[in-house]
PDB file of C-alpha atoms in Angstrom:
ATOM      1  CA  MET A   1      18.234 -46.586   3.517  1.00  0.00           C
ATOM      2  CA  ALA A   2      14.492 -46.411   3.165  1.00  0.00           C
ATOM      3  CA  ASP A   3      13.016 -43.319   1.580  1.00  0.00           C
ATOM      4  CA  THR A   4      10.915 -42.733   4.686  1.00  0.00           C
ATOM      5  CA  GLU A   5      13.959 -42.327   6.929  1.00  0.00           C
ATOM      6  CA  GLN A   6      15.291 -38.819   7.305  1.00  0.00           C
ATOM      7  CA  PRO A   7      19.077 -38.469   7.060  1.00  0.00           C
ATOM      8  CA  GLN A   8      20.965 -37.535  10.205  1.00  0.00           C
ATOM      9  CA  ILE A   9      23.308 -34.595  10.609  1.00  0.00           C
ATOM     10  CA  TYR A  10      27.051 -35.211  10.661  1.00  0.00           C
ATOM     11  CA  LEU A  11      28.607 -31.918  11.728  1.00  0.00           C
ATOM     12  CA  ILE A  12      32.047 -30.882  10.454  1.00  0.00           C
ATOM     13  CA  THR A  13      34.089 -28.183  12.199  1.00  0.00           C
ATOM     14  CA  PRO A  14      35.771 -25.388  10.264  1.00  0.00           C
ATOM     15  CA  SER A  15      39.393 -25.997   9.272  1.00  0.00           C
ATOM     16  CA  GLU A  16      40.439 -23.085  11.491  1.00  0.00           C
ATOM     17  CA  ILE A  17      38.679 -22.085  14.708  1.00  0.00           C
ATOM     18  CA  GLU A  18      38.961 -19.495  17.443  1.00  0.00           C
ATOM     19  CA  LEU A  19      38.411 -21.875  20.292  1.00  0.00           C
ATOM     20  CA  SER A  20      36.390 -19.866  22.818  1.00  0.00           C
ATOM     21  CA  ARG A  21      34.034 -18.482  20.176  1.00  0.00           C
ATOM     22  CA  PHE A  22      33.649 -21.786  18.371  1.00  0.00           C
ATOM     23  CA  SER A  23      32.954 -23.678  21.595  1.00  0.00           C
ATOM     24  CA  GLU A  24      29.959 -21.421  22.208  1.00  0.00           C
ATOM     25  CA  GLN A  25      28.736 -21.846  18.629  1.00  0.00           C
ATOM     26  CA  LEU A  26      29.115 -25.623  18.735  1.00  0.00           C
ATOM     27  CA  ALA A  27      27.225 -25.926  22.006  1.00  0.00           C
ATOM     28  CA  ALA A  28      24.430 -23.724  20.665  1.00  0.00           C
ATOM     29  CA  VAL A  29      24.084 -25.812  17.484  1.00  0.00           C
ATOM     30  CA  LEU A  30      24.086 -29.110  19.372  1.00  0.00           C
ATOM     31  CA  ASP A  31      21.482 -27.799  21.799  1.00  0.00           C
ATOM     32  CA  SER A  32      19.258 -26.644  18.934  1.00  0.00           C
ATOM     33  CA  HIS A  33      19.220 -29.672  16.607  1.00  0.00           C
ATOM     34  CA  PRO A  34      19.801 -33.440  16.738  1.00  0.00           C
ATOM     35  CA  VAL A  35      23.341 -34.245  15.568  1.00  0.00           C
ATOM     36  CA  ALA A  36      24.654 -37.795  15.191  1.00  0.00           C
ATOM     37  CA  CYS A  37      28.384 -37.113  15.063  1.00  0.00           C
ATOM     38  CA  VAL A  38      30.908 -34.277  14.984  1.00  0.00           C
ATOM     39  CA  ARG A  39      34.155 -34.341  12.988  1.00  0.00           C
ATOM     40  CA  LEU A  40      37.103 -32.236  14.111  1.00  0.00           C
ATOM     41  CA  ALA A  41      38.520 -31.213  10.745  1.00  0.00           C
ATOM     42  CA  LEU A  42      41.337 -28.791  11.563  1.00  0.00           C
ATOM     43  CA  SER A  43      43.994 -27.965   8.987  1.00  0.00           C
ATOM     44  CA  SER A  44      46.570 -27.283  11.728  1.00  0.00           C
ATOM     45  CA  ARG A  45      49.580 -29.576  11.949  1.00  0.00           C
ATOM     46  CA  ASP A  46      50.398 -28.327  15.448  1.00  0.00           C
ATOM     47  CA  GLU A  47      49.750 -31.208  17.826  1.00  0.00           C
ATOM     48  CA  ASP A  48      49.096 -28.948  20.825  1.00  0.00           C
ATOM     49  CA  ASP A  49      46.566 -26.865  18.897  1.00  0.00           C
ATOM     50  CA  VAL A  50      44.757 -29.967  17.716  1.00  0.00           C
ATOM     51  CA  ALA A  51      44.759 -31.442  21.221  1.00  0.00           C
ATOM     52  CA  ARG A  52      43.335 -28.267  22.787  1.00  0.00           C
ATOM     53  CA  ALA A  53      40.561 -28.122  20.199  1.00  0.00           C
ATOM     54  CA  ALA A  54      39.821 -31.823  20.622  1.00  0.00           C
ATOM     55  CA  ASP A  55      39.624 -31.490  24.413  1.00  0.00           C
ATOM     56  CA  ALA A  56      37.185 -28.576  24.150  1.00  0.00           C
ATOM     57  CA  CYS A  57      35.002 -30.248  21.540  1.00  0.00           C
ATOM     58  CA  ARG A  58      35.022 -33.571  23.385  1.00  0.00           C
ATOM     59  CA  GLU A  59      33.678 -31.955  26.550  1.00  0.00           C
ATOM     60  CA  ILE A  60      30.832 -30.404  24.562  1.00  0.00           C
ATOM     61  CA  THR A  61      29.956 -33.440  22.440  1.00  0.00           C
ATOM     62  CA  HIS A  62      30.299 -36.146  25.082  1.00  0.00           C
ATOM     63  CA  ALA A  63      28.193 -34.148  27.549  1.00  0.00           C
ATOM     64  CA  ARG A  64      25.432 -34.523  24.953  1.00  0.00           C
ATOM     65  CA  ASP A  65      26.162 -38.177  24.078  1.00  0.00           C
ATOM     66  CA  ILE A  66      27.398 -37.242  20.607  1.00  0.00           C
ATOM     67  CA  ALA A  67      30.376 -38.999  19.030  1.00  0.00           C
ATOM     68  CA  LEU A  68      33.489 -37.005  18.128  1.00  0.00           C
ATOM     69  CA  VAL A  69      35.852 -38.188  15.406  1.00  0.00           C
ATOM     70  CA  ILE A  70      39.026 -36.527  14.157  1.00  0.00           C
ATOM     71  CA  GLY A  71      40.268 -36.080  10.624  1.00  0.00           C
ATOM     72  CA  ASN A  72      43.199 -38.395   9.788  1.00  0.00           C
ATOM     73  CA  HIS A  73      45.121 -38.327  13.091  1.00  0.00           C
ATOM     74  CA  THR A  74      44.580 -41.966  14.021  1.00  0.00           C
ATOM     75  CA  ALA A  75      47.346 -41.896  16.624  1.00  0.00           C
ATOM     76  CA  LEU A  76      45.550 -39.154  18.577  1.00  0.00           C
ATOM     77  CA  VAL A  77      42.211 -40.935  18.931  1.00  0.00           C
ATOM     78  CA  GLU A  78      42.937 -42.962  22.045  1.00  0.00           C
ATOM     79  CA  ARG A  79      45.204 -40.358  23.602  1.00  0.00           C
ATOM     80  CA  LEU A  80      42.527 -37.670  23.381  1.00  0.00           C
ATOM     81  CA  GLY A  81      39.588 -39.903  24.285  1.00  0.00           C
ATOM     82  CA  LEU A  82      37.876 -39.546  20.904  1.00  0.00           C
ATOM     83  CA  ASP A  83      35.431 -41.936  19.283  1.00  0.00           C
ATOM     84  CA  GLY A  84      37.210 -42.529  16.014  1.00  0.00           C
ATOM     85  CA  VAL A  85      38.867 -41.195  12.890  1.00  0.00           C
ATOM     86  CA  HIS A  86      37.762 -39.882   9.496  1.00  0.00           C
ATOM     87  CA  LEU A  87      40.298 -40.773   6.804  1.00  0.00           C
ATOM     88  CA  THR A  88      40.671 -38.740   3.622  1.00  0.00           C
ATOM     89  CA  ASP A  89      42.596 -41.163   1.411  1.00  0.00           C
ATOM     90  CA  GLY A  90      39.763 -43.425   0.322  1.00  0.00           C
ATOM     91  CA  ALA A  91      40.281 -47.057   1.260  1.00  0.00           C
ATOM     92  CA  ARG A  92      44.058 -46.909   1.655  1.00  0.00           C
ATOM     93  CA  SER A  93      44.349 -46.409   5.432  1.00  0.00           C
ATOM     94  CA  VAL A  94      41.137 -48.044   6.618  1.00  0.00           C
ATOM     95  CA  ARG A  95      42.533 -51.488   7.426  1.00  0.00           C
ATOM     96  CA  LYS A  96      45.502 -50.013   9.315  1.00  0.00           C
ATOM     97  CA  ALA A  97      43.266 -47.641  11.303  1.00  0.00           C
ATOM     98  CA  ARG A  98      40.857 -50.431  12.165  1.00  0.00           C
ATOM     99  CA  LYS A  99      43.720 -52.608  13.412  1.00  0.00           C
ATOM    100  CA  ALA A 100      45.136 -49.744  15.497  1.00  0.00           C
ATOM    101  CA  LEU A 101      41.834 -48.617  17.026  1.00  0.00           C
ATOM    102  CA  GLY A 102      39.994 -51.903  17.425  1.00  0.00           C
ATOM    103  CA  PRO A 103      36.477 -52.969  16.522  1.00  0.00           C
ATOM    104  CA  ASP A 104      34.571 -50.427  18.636  1.00  0.00           C
ATOM    105  CA  ALA A 105      36.074 -47.206  17.249  1.00  0.00           C
ATOM    106  CA  ILE A 106      34.437 -45.320  14.391  1.00  0.00           C
ATOM    107  CA  VAL A 107      36.463 -45.464  11.176  1.00  0.00           C
ATOM    108  CA  GLY A 108      35.114 -43.440   8.269  1.00  0.00           C
ATOM    109  CA  ALA A 109      36.522 -42.863   4.794  1.00  0.00           C
ATOM    110  CA  TRP A 110      36.211 -39.945   2.388  1.00  0.00           C
ATOM    111  CA  CYS A 111      35.958 -41.420  -1.105  1.00  0.00           C
ATOM    112  CA  GLY A 112      35.380 -38.354  -3.274  1.00  0.00           C
ATOM    113  CA  GLN A 113      33.304 -39.406  -6.252  1.00  0.00           C
ATOM    114  CA  SER A 114      34.688 -42.951  -6.472  1.00  0.00           C
ATOM    115  CA  ARG A 115      32.378 -45.947  -6.159  1.00  0.00           C
ATOM    116  CA  HIS A 116      35.478 -48.149  -6.311  1.00  0.00           C
ATOM    117  CA  ASP A 117      37.073 -46.413  -3.305  1.00  0.00           C
ATOM    118  CA  GLY A 118      33.798 -46.607  -1.409  1.00  0.00           C
ATOM    119  CA  LEU A 119      33.482 -50.340  -1.947  1.00  0.00           C
ATOM    120  CA  GLY A 120      37.134 -50.847  -1.036  1.00  0.00           C
ATOM    121  CA  ALA A 121      36.737 -48.851   2.169  1.00  0.00           C
ATOM    122  CA  GLY A 122      33.736 -50.940   3.144  1.00  0.00           C
ATOM    123  CA  GLU A 123      35.600 -54.187   2.492  1.00  0.00           C
ATOM    124  CA  ALA A 124      38.534 -52.900   4.593  1.00  0.00           C
ATOM    125  CA  GLY A 125      36.302 -52.285   7.608  1.00  0.00           C
ATOM    126  CA  ALA A 126      34.988 -48.716   7.378  1.00  0.00           C
ATOM    127  CA  ASP A 127      31.865 -47.884   9.365  1.00  0.00           C
ATOM    128  CA  TYR A 128      30.768 -45.346   6.759  1.00  0.00           C
ATOM    129  CA  VAL A 129      31.957 -43.738   3.550  1.00  0.00           C
ATOM    130  CA  SER A 130      31.509 -40.132   2.518  1.00  0.00           C
ATOM    131  CA  PHE A 131      31.115 -38.836  -1.013  1.00  0.00           C
ATOM    132  CA  GLY A 132      31.509 -35.241  -2.107  1.00  0.00           C
ATOM    133  CA  PRO A 133      31.366 -32.534  -2.975  1.00  0.00           C
ATOM    134  CA  VAL A 134      27.662 -32.756  -3.642  1.00  0.00           C
ATOM    135  CA  GLY A 135      27.356 -29.141  -4.780  1.00  0.00           C
ATOM    136  CA  LYS A 136      29.303 -27.118  -7.330  1.00  0.00           C
ATOM    137  CA  SER A 137      32.838 -26.317  -6.200  1.00  0.00           C
ATOM    138  CA  LEU A 138      36.019 -25.288  -7.999  1.00  0.00           C
ATOM    139  CA  LEU A 139      38.178 -26.829  -5.274  1.00  0.00           C
ATOM    140  CA  ASP A 140      40.347 -29.837  -6.125  1.00  0.00           C
ATOM    141  CA  ASN A 141      39.326 -31.057  -9.592  1.00  0.00           C
ATOM    142  CA  GLY A 142      35.929 -29.354  -9.604  1.00  0.00           C
ATOM    143  CA  GLN A 143      34.025 -32.626  -9.946  1.00  0.00           C
ATOM    144  CA  GLN A 144      30.716 -33.242  -8.195  1.00  0.00           C
ATOM    145  CA  VAL A 145      29.151 -36.409  -6.880  1.00  0.00           C
ATOM    146  CA  ASP A 146      26.749 -37.890  -9.400  1.00  0.00           C
ATOM    147  CA  THR A 147      23.346 -38.283  -7.797  1.00  0.00           C
ATOM    148  CA  GLU A 148      23.155 -41.685  -9.487  1.00  0.00           C
ATOM    149  CA  LEU A 149      26.094 -42.864  -7.368  1.00  0.00           C
ATOM    150  CA  LEU A 150      24.171 -42.024  -4.200  1.00  0.00           C
ATOM    151  CA  ARG A 151      20.994 -43.576  -5.595  1.00  0.00           C
ATOM    152  CA  TRP A 152      22.823 -46.798  -6.502  1.00  0.00           C
ATOM    153  CA  TRP A 153      24.599 -46.935  -3.143  1.00  0.00           C
ATOM    154  CA  SER A 154      21.363 -46.498  -1.189  1.00  0.00           C
ATOM    155  CA  GLU A 155      19.693 -49.292  -3.153  1.00  0.00           C
ATOM    156  CA  VAL A 156      22.545 -51.816  -3.252  1.00  0.00           C
ATOM    157  CA  ILE A 157      24.974 -51.199  -0.373  1.00  0.00           C
ATOM    158  CA  GLU A 158      24.114 -51.407   3.323  1.00  0.00           C
ATOM    159  CA  LEU A 159      27.170 -49.441   4.517  1.00  0.00           C
ATOM    160  CA  PRO A 160      26.042 -45.964   5.661  1.00  0.00           C
ATOM    161  CA  VAL A 161      26.913 -43.065   3.387  1.00  0.00           C
ATOM    162  CA  VAL A 162      27.593 -39.390   4.120  1.00  0.00           C
ATOM    163  CA  ALA A 163      26.895 -36.783   1.447  1.00  0.00           C
ATOM    164  CA  GLU A 164      28.933 -33.633   1.979  1.00  0.00           C
ATOM    165  CA  GLY A 165      30.447 -30.582   0.342  1.00  0.00           C
ATOM    166  CA  ALA A 166      28.908 -27.330  -0.962  1.00  0.00           C
ATOM    167  CA  LEU A 167      25.416 -28.287   0.160  1.00  0.00           C
ATOM    168  CA  ASP A 168      22.416 -25.998  -0.059  1.00  0.00           C
ATOM    169  CA  ALA A 169      18.695 -26.472   0.448  1.00  0.00           C
ATOM    170  CA  ASP A 170      18.108 -27.579  -3.145  1.00  0.00           C
ATOM    171  CA  TYR A 171      20.807 -30.255  -3.106  1.00  0.00           C
ATOM    172  CA  ILE A 172      19.615 -31.480   0.275  1.00  0.00           C
ATOM    173  CA  ALA A 173      16.037 -31.803  -0.945  1.00  0.00           C
ATOM    174  CA  GLU A 174      17.218 -33.733  -4.020  1.00  0.00           C
ATOM    175  CA  ILE A 175      19.503 -36.160  -2.205  1.00  0.00           C
ATOM    176  CA  THR A 176      17.522 -36.771   0.988  1.00  0.00           C
ATOM    177  CA  PRO A 177      16.131 -40.126  -0.257  1.00  0.00           C
ATOM    178  CA  PHE A 178      19.623 -41.418  -1.098  1.00  0.00           C
ATOM    179  CA  THR A 179      21.844 -40.672   1.891  1.00  0.00           C
ATOM    180  CA  ASP A 180      22.110 -41.654   5.530  1.00  0.00           C
ATOM    181  CA  PHE A 181      23.923 -38.531   6.721  1.00  0.00           C
ATOM    182  CA  PHE A 182      24.502 -34.997   5.509  1.00  0.00           C
ATOM    183  CA  GLY A 183      27.993 -33.746   6.316  1.00  0.00           C
ATOM    184  CA  ILE A 184      27.476 -30.065   7.061  1.00  0.00           C
ATOM    185  CA  GLY A 185      30.262 -27.672   7.970  1.00  0.00           C
ATOM    186  CA  ASP A 186      31.171 -24.357   6.371  1.00  0.00           C
ATOM    187  CA  GLU A 187      27.626 -24.117   5.043  1.00  0.00           C
ATOM    188  CA  ILE A 188      26.592 -23.052   8.563  1.00  0.00           C
ATOM    189  CA  TRP A 189      29.789 -21.823  10.255  1.00  0.00           C
ATOM    190  CA  ARG A 190      30.309 -19.005   7.773  1.00  0.00           C
ATOM    191  CA  THR A 191      26.883 -17.534   8.606  1.00  0.00           C
ATOM    192  CA  ASP A 192      25.946 -15.207  11.460  1.00  0.00           C
ATOM    193  CA  ASP A 193      23.663 -17.771  13.121  1.00  0.00           C
ATOM    194  CA  PRO A 194      24.896 -21.352  12.521  1.00  0.00           C
ATOM    195  CA  ALA A 195      22.070 -22.915  14.524  1.00  0.00           C
ATOM    196  CA  ALA A 196      19.384 -21.126  12.514  1.00  0.00           C
ATOM    197  CA  THR A 197      21.118 -21.930   9.226  1.00  0.00           C
ATOM    198  CA  LEU A 198      21.285 -25.605  10.136  1.00  0.00           C
ATOM    199  CA  GLY A 199      17.600 -25.483  10.959  1.00  0.00           C
ATOM    200  CA  SER A 200      16.809 -24.211   7.469  1.00  0.00           C
ATOM    201  CA  LEU A 201      18.878 -26.969   5.887  1.00  0.00           C
ATOM    202  CA  ILE A 202      17.173 -29.627   8.001  1.00  0.00           C
ATOM    203  CA  ALA A 203      13.809 -28.205   6.941  1.00  0.00           C
ATOM    204  CA  ALA A 204      14.806 -28.767   3.299  1.00  0.00           C
ATOM    205  CA  MET A 205      14.738 -32.523   3.906  1.00  0.00           C
ATOM    206  CA  GLY A 206      10.945 -32.255   3.901  1.00  0.00           C
TER     207      GLY A 206
END
């Protein structure tokens, strides 16, 4: 992407939500700032719980012409009227998801810190890849995305990229020239005023 283009916001839900409270928070955030896409990223394996959350989020996002994708549950996309799926196994499931959902659905792939997985996901038909975590985190193996990976990707590869994970204003300011989207989730939901916190992160893009 060109350095003059400001990245868009790709909003990620918490892994656990209290539906009535979160619905209000989500609506307030979407009414306060431009958001390109929302990912439902629940940890629950209860199909009814996931469906209820998806229904509530879909009403809010689609009323505002914002796409809603779901983490991993490809089989639920069409049933729940969602816009696509975000896969967390690199390039491995992209081709299968694309075949199942067709050419118009959004298929995204989390590729950790792997350029190889990112390229493979793109070749398999992903609409975007995400790399992360950007910031310092002791989760998983504790590795961070190398800024040089994002720089190289932005210069060489046309496929849109999402930078996500442990973001703060400093990381956002540093990476703004090298990403198409910032995946922002717990960074705002764990604060008292998610909309205001998102505003401060957007301001860090300069």
